[in-house]
Structure formats: structure tokens, C-alpha cells
Amino acid sequence: MSAEMQQVWVYLSTSPLLWLTLTLIAYQIGTWVFRRLDCPPLLNPVLTAIILLVVLLKVSGIDYQTYFRGAQFIHFLLGPATVALAIPLYREMEVIRKSFIPIIITLAVGSVAAIISAVGIVWALGGEKIILLSVAPKSVTTPIAMGISEQIGGLPSLTAVVVVLTGITGAVGGDFILNLLRINDDNARGMALGVASHGIGTAHAIQKSRVAGAFSALAMALNGLFTALLLPVLVHLLQ
Amino acid sequence: MLGSLTLILICQLIGEIITRLTKIPVPGPVIGMILLFCGLVFFPRRMPSEVETVGGFLLRYLALLFVPAGVGVITHLDLLMKSWAPISGAIIIGTLATIAITGLVMKFLNRRFACAHEEARQ
């Protein structure tokens, strides 16, 4: 590398601009490949983007903090996007109101199932306590899960990773399970994806059907609320 | 556009203030969502008309917003290598089991409540 190129790289590699731009490019490559190959579930754009960026950071030797200085502008939008979930809820209020009781019961069962299955499996496979606590809120959307994790004594940064991987798992394998069990109702498919795999599941559900998307958004929001209230109490009782 | 974005941020801001003042364990954005929902329900005419456009934009790219947090996997590679079995087990089996249970319960309740409605009508 010539001296000038070196200088440009030194400037760019630490500036937020580069990593913000590369995050957008990586996601668009992921989306492009996904559509090109007829949307195979395993080539989830979020997964592709994460792998591309991790490889890039490893190869260039840039640390995550430097990367995040740029990527934080995207990360920040998770908060406003969570607020914006009020819109699909409002739009589909009539449909949702009609199955109000099934929603509440399903939500309570699903929310508890998400926590128990996560905690139970970590415990059964001999995971440490810090992992158990970090994995417990895994089905809840990132900003909420990180908050809960911090509160109950987990590692918020590990929780963030587990949450994203959980979302990808739901988007990748959700349709397979739902088809296998012949769950064809749009509202049931939406509830399942939203409760188990939060925003990434919801993004997947919105692409399939408007009703599934609205129920998924509702399930994700209510599950966030429910888990945020339930989990700290549960952990307190178990300790 | 600007008004809608401001409204969304104000909802989040009030949410953050409420959680910090009351110390309730609900994150600020969730309270913000409840506030925006109440706003849409109770003052539909007062809401900026493009709030749906701005919100729709954010939700259309919702999946993208998880990428920066996901790249954080790079900081935990050691821990993930060491405890790969419990972590991947919880993620894969736990998530798919949750989808199955939630979907089946909702499907069952749909039938159940549809029948109840039918009977009530007869």
C-alpha cells in the first residue's frame, strides 16, 4: 500500500462514515442474494450481513467499538422503530379486538414457554449462570432484552447477540415448523413468529401477509412488555 | 415528515423519562409505543398525517436495524466457543419449540372461540 493510501485507510477505518456505509452495503448484498436465489430461508439477509461484517472486521483487524461508532446510527433507530410498532397495532385494531382473549392467553403461554425453554435448555446442557441469565430474555426485541439482561445480572452484549440469532432462527425455521404442524391461520402464524422471534420474525411475517405482520408486531410488543415485567420477578423468586 | 419523526422521538423520550423516574422495569421505547398508540386512538385528527409513512419506513427496514447488535457476536466468540452447546441449544430448540407451542395454542383458541361465537348466535 502506498503512503497516501495508507493515510486514507487510517482516516476511513476509524471514521463512522465507513462502517455506517459498509453496514448498509452488507445488508443490501444480503437482500440481493436472498432475492436472486428465490428467497431460501437459510440465506436470511441479516445473517448474511452479519457474517460479511464479522469477516471484514476480523480481516482488517478493526475492533467492534470502532465499528459500532459508525453502526450506532442504525442501532439507535431500534428505539424509534419500537415506538412505531404502535402504527400496525392501530391499523389492525379491529381484527385484533375480535380475537382479544385468544391473543392474551396465547401470549401468556408463549412468553412463559420462551423463557422456560431457553433457561431449561441452558441448565440441562450445563451452561453457567451468567449464560442462563443472558439467554433468558432471548425472544424479546433487542432494546428490551438488553435492559432486562442488565437488570437480572446477565451480559447485555451477549444477550444482544443471542436475541439477533434467535430472530434469525425464527425467520429461517419458523415457516417450516408452522407448515409441519399445519398452522395455517395468519393470526396464529403471526403470533408465533412475534412471540418467539421479535422484530426479525415480524419483518419476516410482514412480507408474507399483512394480518400476520400486524399480529406479529402485537405479539412482539406485548411479549416485550410481559417479559420485562415477569422475568425480573421470576429471577428474584428463584434466587 | 419532520413532525412525524419528532413525534415518534418525543414518545420515546417521554417513555425514557417515565421509566427512569418510576423505576418500573419496562424499557422506554415500549412506553413510547403505548403513548403513540393512545395518541392514535384518542386524537386521530391531531396526529401528523405522515406518521404512518415514517413509521412504515422504520418498520420496512426493521431487520436491518438488528445488524449492528448482531455483529457484536465478534466480541463473544470465546464465550460462544466454550459454551456453544447450551447457547445454540437454547437458541435453536428453544425458539422452534416456542413457535410450535405459541402457534398451536393460538390455532386451538381460534377454533374454540369461533365455536363459542357460533353457539352464542344459535
Coordinates of N, CA, C and O in Angstrom, one line a residue, chain A residues 21-194:
Chain A
T21 N -21.7 3.0 6.2 CA -21.9 2.7 4.8 C -21.8 1.2 4.6 O -22.6 0.6 3.9
L22 N -20.7 0.6 5.2 CA -20.5 -0.8 4.9 C -21.6 -1.7 5.5 O -22.0 -2.7 5.0
T23 N -22.2 -1.2 6.6 CA -23.4 -1.9 7.2 C -24.5 -1.9 6.2 O -25.2 -3.0 6.0
L24 N -24.8 -0.8 5.6 CA -25.9 -0.7 4.6 C -25.6 -1.5 3.4 O -26.4 -2.2 2.9
I25 N -24.3 -1.5 3.0 CA -24.0 -2.3 1.8 C -24.1 -3.8 2.1 O -24.7 -4.5 1.3
A26 N -23.6 -4.2 3.2 CA -23.6 -5.6 3.6 C -25.1 -6.1 3.6 O -25.4 -7.2 3.1
Y27 N -26.0 -5.3 4.2 CA -27.4 -5.7 4.2 C -28.0 -5.8 2.8 O -28.8 -6.7 2.5
Q28 N -27.6 -4.8 2.0 CA -28.2 -4.8 0.6 C -27.6 -6.0 -0.2 O -28.3 -6.6 -1.0
I29 N -26.4 -6.4 0.0 CA -25.8 -7.6 -0.6 C -26.6 -8.8 -0.1 O -27.1 -9.6 -0.9
G30 N -26.9 -8.8 1.2 CA -27.7 -9.9 1.7 C -29.1 -10.0 1.1 O -29.5 -11.1 0.7
T31 N -29.7 -8.8 1.0 CA -31.1 -8.8 0.4 C -31.0 -9.2 -1.1 O -31.9 -10.0 -1.6
W32 N -30.0 -8.7 -1.8 CA -29.9 -9.0 -3.2 C -29.7 -10.5 -3.4 O -30.4 -11.1 -4.3
V33 N -28.8 -11.1 -2.7 CA -28.5 -12.6 -2.8 C -29.8 -13.4 -2.5 O -30.1 -14.3 -3.2
F34 N -30.5 -12.9 -1.4 CA -31.7 -13.6 -1.0 C -32.7 -13.6 -2.1 O -33.3 -14.7 -2.4
R35 N -32.9 -12.5 -2.7 CA -34.0 -12.4 -3.8 C -33.5 -13.1 -5.0 O -34.3 -13.8 -5.7
R36 N -32.2 -13.0 -5.3 CA -31.7 -13.6 -6.5 C -31.9 -15.1 -6.5 O -32.2 -15.8 -7.5
L37 N -31.7 -15.7 -5.3 CA -31.7 -17.2 -5.2 C -33.1 -17.7 -4.8 O -33.2 -18.7 -4.2
D38 N -34.2 -16.9 -5.1 CA -35.5 -17.3 -4.8 C -35.8 -17.4 -3.3 O -36.6 -18.3 -2.9
C39 N -35.2 -16.6 -2.5 CA -35.5 -16.5 -1.0 C -35.4 -17.8 -0.3 O -36.3 -18.2 0.4
P40 N -34.2 -18.5 -0.3 CA -34.1 -19.6 0.5 C -33.9 -19.2 2.0 O -33.1 -18.3 2.3
P41 N -34.7 -19.7 2.9 CA -34.7 -19.2 4.3 C -33.3 -19.1 4.9 O -33.1 -18.2 5.7
L42 N -32.4 -20.0 4.6 CA -31.1 -20.0 5.3 C -30.3 -18.8 4.9 O -29.4 -18.4 5.6
L43 N -30.6 -18.2 3.7 CA -29.8 -17.0 3.3 C -30.5 -15.8 3.8 O -30.7 -14.8 3.1
N44 N -30.9 -15.8 5.1 CA -31.5 -14.6 5.7 C -30.6 -13.4 5.5 O -29.4 -13.5 5.9
P45 N -31.1 -12.2 5.0 CA -30.2 -11.1 4.8 C -29.5 -10.6 6.0 O -28.4 -10.2 5.9
V46 N -30.2 -10.7 7.2 CA -29.5 -10.2 8.4 C -28.3 -11.1 8.7 O -27.2 -10.6 9.1
L47 N -28.5 -12.4 8.5 CA -27.4 -13.4 8.8 C -26.2 -13.1 7.8 O -25.1 -13.0 8.3
T48 N -26.5 -13.0 6.5 CA -25.5 -12.7 5.5 C -24.7 -11.4 5.9 O -23.5 -11.4 5.9
A49 N -25.5 -10.4 6.2 CA -24.8 -9.1 6.5 C -23.9 -9.2 7.8 O -22.8 -8.7 7.7
I50 N -24.4 -9.9 8.8 CA -23.5 -10.1 10.0 C -22.3 -10.9 9.7 O -21.2 -10.5 10.1
I51 N -22.4 -12.0 8.9 CA -21.2 -12.8 8.6 C -20.2 -11.9 7.8 O -19.0 -11.9 8.1
L52 N -20.7 -11.2 6.7 CA -19.9 -10.4 5.9 C -19.1 -9.4 6.8 O -17.9 -9.2 6.7
L53 N -19.8 -8.7 7.7 CA -19.2 -7.7 8.5 C -18.2 -8.3 9.5 O -17.1 -7.7 9.7
V54 N -18.5 -9.4 10.1 CA -17.6 -10.1 11.1 C -16.3 -10.5 10.3 O -15.2 -10.2 10.8
V55 N -16.5 -11.1 9.1 CA -15.3 -11.4 8.4 C -14.4 -10.2 8.1 O -13.2 -10.2 8.3
L56 N -15.1 -9.1 7.6 CA -14.4 -7.9 7.3 C -13.7 -7.3 8.5 O -12.5 -6.9 8.4
L57 N -14.3 -7.3 9.6 CA -13.6 -6.8 10.8 C -12.5 -7.7 11.2 O -11.4 -7.2 11.6
K58 N -12.6 -9.0 11.2 CA -11.5 -9.9 11.5 C -10.3 -9.7 10.6 O -9.2 -9.6 11.0
V59 N -10.6 -9.6 9.3 CA -9.6 -9.5 8.3 C -8.8 -8.1 8.4 O -7.6 -8.1 8.4
S60 N -9.6 -7.1 8.7 CA -8.9 -5.7 8.8 C -8.4 -5.4 10.2 O -7.7 -4.4 10.4
G61 N -8.8 -6.3 11.1 CA -8.3 -6.1 12.5 C -8.9 -4.9 13.2 O -8.3 -4.4 14.2
I62 N -10.1 -4.5 12.7 CA -10.8 -3.3 13.4 C -11.6 -3.9 14.5 O -12.2 -4.9 14.4
D63 N -11.6 -3.2 15.7 CA -12.4 -3.8 16.8 C -13.8 -3.3 16.7 O -14.2 -2.4 16.0
Y64 N -14.7 -4.0 17.5 CA -16.1 -3.8 17.5 C -16.5 -2.4 17.9 O -17.4 -1.8 17.3
Q65 N -15.7 -1.8 18.9 CA -16.0 -0.4 19.3 C -15.9 0.5 18.2 O -16.8 1.4 18.0
T66 N -14.9 0.4 17.4 CA -14.7 1.3 16.2 C -15.8 1.1 15.2 O -16.4 2.1 14.7
Y67 N -16.1 -0.2 15.0 CA -17.2 -0.5 14.0 C -18.5 0.2 14.5 O -19.2 0.9 13.8
F68 N -18.8 0.0 15.9 CA -20.0 0.5 16.4 C -20.2 2.0 16.4 O -21.3 2.5 16.4
R69 N -19.1 2.7 16.4 CA -19.2 4.2 16.3 C -19.9 4.6 15.1 O -20.6 5.6 15.1
G70 N -19.7 3.9 14.0 CA -20.5 4.2 12.8 C -21.9 3.5 12.8 O -22.9 4.1 12.5
A71 N -21.9 2.2 13.2 CA -23.1 1.4 13.1 C -24.2 1.9 14.1 O -25.3 1.6 14.0
Q72 N -23.7 2.7 15.2 CA -24.7 3.1 16.2 C -25.8 3.9 15.6 O -26.9 4.0 16.2
F73 N -25.6 4.6 14.5 CA -26.7 5.4 13.9 C -27.8 4.5 13.5 O -29.0 4.9 13.5
I74 N -27.5 3.3 13.0 CA -28.6 2.3 12.6 C -29.1 1.7 13.9 O -30.4 1.6 14.0
H75 N -28.3 1.3 14.8 CA -28.7 0.7 16.1 C -29.7 1.6 16.8 O -30.7 1.1 17.4
F76 N -29.4 2.9 16.8 CA -30.2 3.9 17.5 C -31.7 3.8 17.0 O -32.6 3.9 17.8
L77 N -31.9 3.5 15.8 CA -33.3 3.5 15.2 C -34.2 2.4 15.7 O -35.4 2.4 15.5
L78 N -33.5 1.4 16.5 CA -34.4 0.4 17.1 C -35.4 1.0 18.0 O -36.5 0.5 18.1
G79 N -35.0 2.0 18.8 CA -35.9 2.6 19.7 C -37.1 3.2 19.0 O -38.2 2.8 19.3
P80 N -36.9 4.2 18.1 CA -38.0 4.8 17.3 C -38.8 3.7 16.6 O -40.0 3.8 16.5
A81 N -38.2 2.6 16.1 CA -38.9 1.6 15.4 C -39.8 0.9 16.3 O -41.0 0.5 16.0
T82 N -39.4 0.7 17.6 CA -40.2 0.0 18.6 C -41.5 0.9 18.9 O -42.6 0.4 18.9
V83 N -41.2 2.2 19.0 CA -42.4 3.2 19.1 C -43.3 3.1 18.0 O -44.5 3.0 18.1
A84 N -42.7 3.0 16.7 CA -43.5 2.9 15.5 C -44.4 1.7 15.4 O -45.4 1.7 14.6
L85 N -44.1 0.7 16.2 CA -45.0 -0.5 16.2 C -46.4 -0.2 16.6 O -47.3 -1.0 16.3
A86 N -46.6 0.9 17.2 CA -48.0 1.4 17.5 C -48.8 1.5 16.3 O -50.0 1.3 16.3
I87 N -48.2 1.8 15.1 CA -49.0 2.1 13.9 C -49.7 0.8 13.4 O -50.9 0.8 13.2
P88 N -48.9 -0.3 13.1 CA -49.7 -1.5 12.7 C -50.7 -2.0 13.7 O -51.8 -2.5 13.3
L89 N -50.4 -1.8 15.0 CA -51.4 -2.2 16.0 C -52.7 -1.4 15.8 O -53.8 -1.9 15.9
Y90 N -52.5 0.0 15.6 CA -53.7 0.8 15.5 C -54.4 0.5 14.2 O -55.7 0.4 14.2
R91 N -53.7 0.2 13.1 CA -54.3 0.0 11.8 C -55.2 -1.3 11.9 O -56.2 -1.4 11.3
E92 N -54.7 -2.3 12.6 CA -55.4 -3.6 12.6 C -56.2 -3.8 13.9 O -56.5 -4.9 14.3
M93 N -56.5 -2.7 14.5 CA -57.1 -2.7 15.9 C -58.4 -3.6 15.9 O -58.6 -4.4 16.8
E94 N -59.2 -3.4 14.8 CA -60.5 -4.2 14.7 C -60.3 -5.7 14.7 O -60.9 -6.4 15.5
V95 N -59.4 -6.1 13.8 CA -59.1 -7.6 13.7 C -58.6 -8.1 15.0 O -58.9 -9.2 15.5
I96 N -57.7 -7.3 15.7 CA -57.1 -7.7 16.9 C -58.1 -7.8 18.0 O -58.1 -8.7 18.8
R97 N -59.0 -6.8 18.0 CA -60.0 -6.7 19.1 C -60.9 -8.0 19.1 O -61.3 -8.5 20.1
K98 N -61.2 -8.5 17.8 CA -62.0 -9.6 17.7 C -61.5 -10.9 18.3 O -62.2 -11.7 18.8
S99 N -60.1 -11.0 18.3 CA -59.6 -12.2 19.0 C -58.8 -11.8 20.2 O -57.7 -12.3 20.4
F100 N -59.3 -10.9 21.0 CA -58.6 -10.4 22.1 C -58.2 -11.4 23.2 O -57.1 -11.5 23.6
I101 N -59.2 -12.3 23.5 CA -59.0 -13.3 24.6 C -58.0 -14.3 24.1 O -57.0 -14.6 24.8
P102 N -58.2 -14.9 22.9 CA -57.1 -15.8 22.4 C -55.7 -15.2 22.4 O -54.7 -15.9 22.8
I103 N -55.6 -13.9 22.0 CA -54.3 -13.3 22.0 C -53.7 -13.3 23.4 O -52.5 -13.6 23.5
I104 N -54.5 -12.8 24.4 CA -53.9 -12.7 25.7 C -53.5 -14.1 26.3 O -52.4 -14.2 26.8
I105 N -54.3 -15.1 26.1 CA -53.9 -16.4 26.6 C -52.7 -16.9 25.8 O -51.7 -17.4 26.5
T106 N -52.7 -16.8 24.5 CA -51.6 -17.3 23.7 C -50.3 -16.6 24.1 O -49.2 -17.2 24.3
L107 N -50.4 -15.3 24.3 CA -49.3 -14.5 24.7 C -48.7 -15.0 26.0 O -47.4 -15.2 26.1
A108 N -49.5 -15.2 27.0 CA -49.0 -15.6 28.3 C -48.3 -17.0 28.2 O -47.2 -17.2 28.7
V109 N -49.0 -17.9 27.5 CA -48.4 -19.3 27.3 C -47.0 -19.1 26.5 O -46.0 -19.7 27.0
G110 N -47.1 -18.4 25.4 CA -45.9 -18.3 24.6 C -44.7 -17.6 25.3 O -43.6 -18.1 25.2
S111 N -45.0 -16.6 26.0 CA -44.0 -15.8 26.7 C -43.3 -16.7 27.8 O -42.1 -16.7 27.8
V112 N -44.1 -17.4 28.5 CA -43.5 -18.3 29.5 C -42.8 -19.5 28.9 O -41.7 -19.8 29.3
A113 N -43.3 -20.0 27.7 CA -42.6 -21.1 27.0 C -41.3 -20.6 26.5 O -40.3 -21.4 26.6
A114 N -41.2 -19.4 26.0 CA -39.9 -18.8 25.5 C -38.9 -18.8 26.6 O -37.7 -19.2 26.4
I115 N -39.3 -18.3 27.8 CA -38.3 -18.2 28.9 C -37.9 -19.6 29.4 O -36.7 -19.9 29.5
I116 N -38.9 -20.4 29.7 CA -38.6 -21.7 30.3 C -37.8 -22.6 29.3 O -36.8 -23.3 29.8
S117 N -38.1 -22.6 28.0 CA -37.4 -23.4 27.1 C -35.9 -22.9 27.0 O -35.0 -23.8 27.1
A118 N -35.7 -21.6 27.0 CA -34.3 -21.1 26.9 C -33.5 -21.5 28.2 O -32.5 -22.1 28.2
V119 N -34.1 -21.1 29.3 CA -33.4 -21.3 30.6 C -33.3 -22.8 30.9 O -32.2 -23.3 31.3
G120 N -34.3 -23.6 30.6 CA -34.3 -25.1 30.8 C -33.2 -25.7 30.0 O -32.5 -26.6 30.5
I121 N -33.0 -25.4 28.7 CA -32.0 -26.0 27.9 C -30.6 -25.6 28.3 O -29.7 -26.5 28.4
V122 N -30.4 -24.4 28.7 CA -29.1 -23.9 29.1 C -28.7 -24.7 30.4 O -27.6 -25.2 30.6
W123 N -29.7 -24.8 31.3 CA -29.5 -25.5 32.6 C -29.2 -27.0 32.3 O -28.2 -27.6 32.8
A124 N -30.0 -27.6 31.4 CA -29.8 -29.1 31.2 C -28.5 -29.4 30.5 O -27.9 -30.4 30.7
L125 N -28.0 -28.4 29.7 CA -26.7 -28.7 29.0 C -25.5 -28.1 29.8 O -24.4 -28.0 29.2
G126 N -25.8 -27.8 31.0 CA -24.7 -27.4 31.9 C -24.1 -26.0 31.7 O -22.9 -25.8 31.9
G127 N -24.9 -25.1 31.2 CA -24.4 -23.7 31.0 C -24.2 -23.0 32.3 O -24.8 -23.3 33.3
E128 N -23.3 -22.0 32.3 CA -23.0 -21.2 33.5 C -24.2 -20.3 33.8 O -25.0 -20.1 32.9
K129 N -24.2 -19.8 35.0 CA -25.3 -18.9 35.4 C -25.4 -17.7 34.6 O -26.5 -17.2 34.2
I130 N -24.2 -17.1 34.3 CA -24.2 -15.8 33.5 C -24.8 -16.0 32.2 O -25.5 -15.2 31.6
I131 N -24.6 -17.3 31.6 CA -25.2 -17.6 30.3 C -26.7 -17.7 30.4 O -27.5 -17.2 29.6
L132 N -27.1 -18.4 31.5 CA -28.5 -18.7 31.7 C -29.3 -17.3 31.8 O -30.3 -17.1 31.2
L133 N -28.7 -16.4 32.5 CA -29.4 -15.1 32.7 C -29.3 -14.3 31.4 O -30.2 -13.5 31.2
S134 N -28.3 -14.4 30.6 CA -28.2 -13.7 29.4 C -29.1 -14.2 28.3 O -29.5 -13.4 27.5
V135 N -29.4 -15.5 28.4 CA -30.2 -16.1 27.4 C -31.7 -16.0 27.7 O -32.6 -16.1 26.8
A136 N -32.0 -15.9 29.0 CA -33.4 -15.9 29.4 C -34.4 -14.9 28.6 O -35.4 -15.3 28.2
P137 N -34.0 -13.7 28.4 CA -34.9 -12.8 27.6 C -34.7 -12.8 26.1 O -35.0 -11.9 25.4
K138 N -34.2 -14.0 25.6 CA -33.8 -14.0 24.2 C -34.9 -13.8 23.1 O -34.6 -13.4 22.0
S139 N -36.2 -14.0 23.5 CA -37.2 -13.9 22.5 C -37.8 -12.5 22.4 O -38.7 -12.2 21.7
V140 N -37.2 -11.6 23.2 CA -37.7 -10.2 23.3 C -36.8 -9.3 22.4 O -35.7 -9.6 22.3
T141 N -37.4 -8.3 21.9 CA -36.7 -7.4 21.0 C -35.4 -6.7 21.7 O -35.5 -6.5 22.9
T142 N -34.4 -6.5 20.9 CA -33.1 -6.1 21.4 C -33.1 -5.1 22.5 O -32.5 -5.3 23.6
P143 N -33.7 -3.9 22.3 CA -33.5 -2.9 23.4 C -34.2 -3.3 24.7 O -33.6 -3.1 25.7
I144 N -35.3 -4.0 24.6 CA -35.9 -4.5 25.8 C -35.1 -5.6 26.5 O -34.8 -5.6 27.7
A145 N -34.6 -6.6 25.6 CA -33.9 -7.7 26.1 C -32.6 -7.3 26.8 O -32.2 -7.8 27.9
M146 N -31.9 -6.3 26.2 CA -30.7 -5.8 26.8 C -30.9 -5.1 28.2 O -30.2 -5.3 29.1
G147 N -32.0 -4.4 28.3 CA -32.4 -3.8 29.5 C -32.7 -4.8 30.6 O -32.2 -4.7 31.7
I148 N -33.5 -5.9 30.2 CA -33.8 -6.9 31.2 C -32.5 -7.7 31.6 O -32.3 -7.9 32.8
S149 N -31.7 -8.0 30.7 CA -30.5 -8.7 31.0 C -29.6 -8.0 32.0 O -29.1 -8.6 32.9
E150 N -29.5 -6.7 31.8 CA -28.7 -5.9 32.7 C -29.3 -5.9 34.1 O -28.6 -6.1 35.1
Q151 N -30.6 -5.8 34.1 CA -31.3 -5.8 35.4 C -31.2 -7.1 36.2 O -31.1 -7.1 37.4
I152 N -31.2 -8.2 35.5 CA -31.2 -9.5 36.2 C -29.8 -10.1 36.4 O -29.6 -11.1 36.9
G153 N -28.8 -9.3 35.9 CA -27.4 -9.7 36.1 C -26.8 -10.6 35.0 O -25.8 -11.3 35.2
G154 N -27.3 -10.5 33.8 CA -26.7 -11.1 32.6 C -25.7 -10.2 31.9 O -25.4 -9.1 32.5
L155 N -25.2 -10.6 30.8 CA -24.3 -9.8 30.0 C -25.1 -9.2 28.8 O -25.4 -9.9 27.9
P156 N -25.5 -7.9 28.9 CA -26.3 -7.3 27.9 C -25.8 -7.5 26.5 O -26.5 -7.7 25.5
S157 N -24.4 -7.4 26.3 CA -23.9 -7.5 24.9 C -24.1 -9.0 24.4 O -24.3 -9.2 23.2
L158 N -23.9 -10.0 25.3 CA -24.2 -11.3 24.9 C -25.7 -11.5 24.6 O -26.0 -12.2 23.6
T159 N -26.5 -10.9 25.4 CA -28.0 -11.0 25.2 C -28.3 -10.5 23.8 O -29.1 -11.1 23.1
A160 N -27.7 -9.3 23.4 CA -28.0 -8.7 22.1 C -27.7 -9.7 21.0 O -28.5 -9.9 20.1
V161 N -26.6 -10.4 21.1 CA -26.2 -11.4 20.1 C -27.2 -12.5 20.0 O -27.6 -12.9 19.0
V162 N -27.5 -13.1 21.2 CA -28.4 -14.2 21.3 C -29.8 -13.8 20.8 O -30.4 -14.6 20.1
V163 N -30.2 -12.6 21.1 CA -31.5 -12.1 20.6 C -31.5 -12.1 19.0 O -32.5 -12.6 18.4
V164 N -30.5 -11.6 18.5 CA -30.4 -11.5 17.0 C -30.4 -12.9 16.4 O -31.2 -13.2 15.4
L165 N -29.6 -13.8 17.0 CA -29.6 -15.2 16.5 C -30.9 -15.9 16.6 O -31.3 -16.7 15.8
T166 N -31.6 -15.6 17.7 CA -33.0 -16.1 17.9 C -33.9 -15.6 16.9 O -34.7 -16.4 16.3
G167 N -33.9 -14.3 16.5 CA -34.7 -13.8 15.5 C -34.4 -14.4 14.2 O -35.4 -14.8 13.4
I168 N -33.2 -14.6 13.9 CA -32.8 -15.3 12.6 C -33.3 -16.7 12.5 O -33.9 -17.2 11.5
T169 N -33.2 -17.4 13.7 CA -33.7 -18.8 13.8 C -35.2 -18.9 13.5 O -35.6 -19.7 12.7
G170 N -35.9 -17.9 14.0 CA -37.4 -17.9 13.8 C -37.7 -17.6 12.3 O -38.6 -18.2 11.8
A171 N -37.0 -16.6 11.8 CA -37.2 -16.3 10.4 C -36.8 -17.4 9.4 O -37.4 -17.7 8.4
V172 N -35.7 -18.1 9.8 CA -35.2 -19.2 8.9 C -36.1 -20.5 9.1 O -36.5 -21.1 8.1
G173 N -36.4 -20.9 10.4 CA -37.1 -22.2 10.6 C -38.5 -22.1 10.9 O -39.2 -23.1 11.0
G174 N -39.0 -20.9 11.1 CA -40.4 -20.7 11.6 C -41.5 -21.3 10.6 O -42.3 -22.1 11.0
D175 N -41.3 -20.9 9.3 CA -42.3 -21.4 8.3 C -42.3 -22.9 8.3 O -43.4 -23.5 8.1
F176 N -41.1 -23.5 8.4 CA -41.0 -25.0 8.3 C -41.8 -25.6 9.4 O -42.7 -26.5 9.2
I177 N -41.6 -25.1 10.7 CA -42.4 -25.7 11.8 C -43.9 -25.4 11.7 O -44.7 -26.3 11.9
L178 N -44.2 -24.2 11.3 CA -45.6 -23.9 11.2 C -46.3 -24.7 10.1 O -47.5 -25.2 10.3
N179 N -45.6 -24.9 9.0 CA -46.2 -25.8 8.0 C -46.3 -27.2 8.4 O -47.3 -27.9 8.1
L180 N -45.3 -27.7 9.1 CA -45.3 -29.1 9.6 C -46.4 -29.3 10.5 O -47.1 -30.4 10.4
L181 N -46.8 -28.4 11.4 CA -47.9 -28.5 12.3 C -49.2 -28.1 11.7 O -50.2 -28.0 12.4
R182 N -49.2 -27.8 10.4 CA -50.4 -27.3 9.7 C -51.1 -26.1 10.4 O -52.3 -26.1 10.6
I183 N -50.3 -25.2 10.9 CA -50.8 -24.0 11.4 C -51.0 -23.0 10.3 O -50.0 -22.4 9.8
N184 N -52.2 -22.8 9.8 CA -52.4 -22.0 8.6 C -53.0 -20.7 8.9 O -53.0 -19.8 8.0
D185 N -53.6 -20.5 10.1 CA -54.2 -19.2 10.4 C -53.2 -18.1 10.4 O -52.2 -18.3 11.1
D186 N -53.4 -17.0 9.7 CA -52.5 -15.9 9.6 C -52.2 -15.4 11.0 O -51.1 -15.0 11.3
N187 N -53.3 -15.3 11.8 CA -53.1 -14.7 13.1 C -52.2 -15.6 14.0 O -51.3 -15.1 14.8
A188 N -52.4 -16.9 13.9 CA -51.6 -17.8 14.7 C -50.1 -17.8 14.2 O -49.2 -17.8 15.1
R189 N -49.9 -17.7 12.9 CA -48.5 -17.7 12.4 C -47.8 -16.4 12.9 O -46.7 -16.4 13.3
G190 N -48.6 -15.3 12.8 CA -48.0 -14.0 13.2 C -47.7 -14.0 14.7 O -46.6 -13.6 15.1
M191 N -48.6 -14.5 15.5 CA -48.4 -14.6 17.0 C -47.1 -15.4 17.3 O -46.3 -15.0 18.1
A192 N -47.0 -16.6 16.6 CA -45.9 -17.5 16.9 C -44.6 -16.8 16.6 O -43.6 -16.8 17.4
L193 N -44.5 -16.2 15.4 CA -43.2 -15.5 15.0 C -42.9 -14.3 15.9 O -41.8 -14.1 16.2
G194 N -43.9 -13.6 16.2 CA -43.7 -12.4 17.0 C -43.3 -12.7 18.5 O -42.3 -12.1 19.0

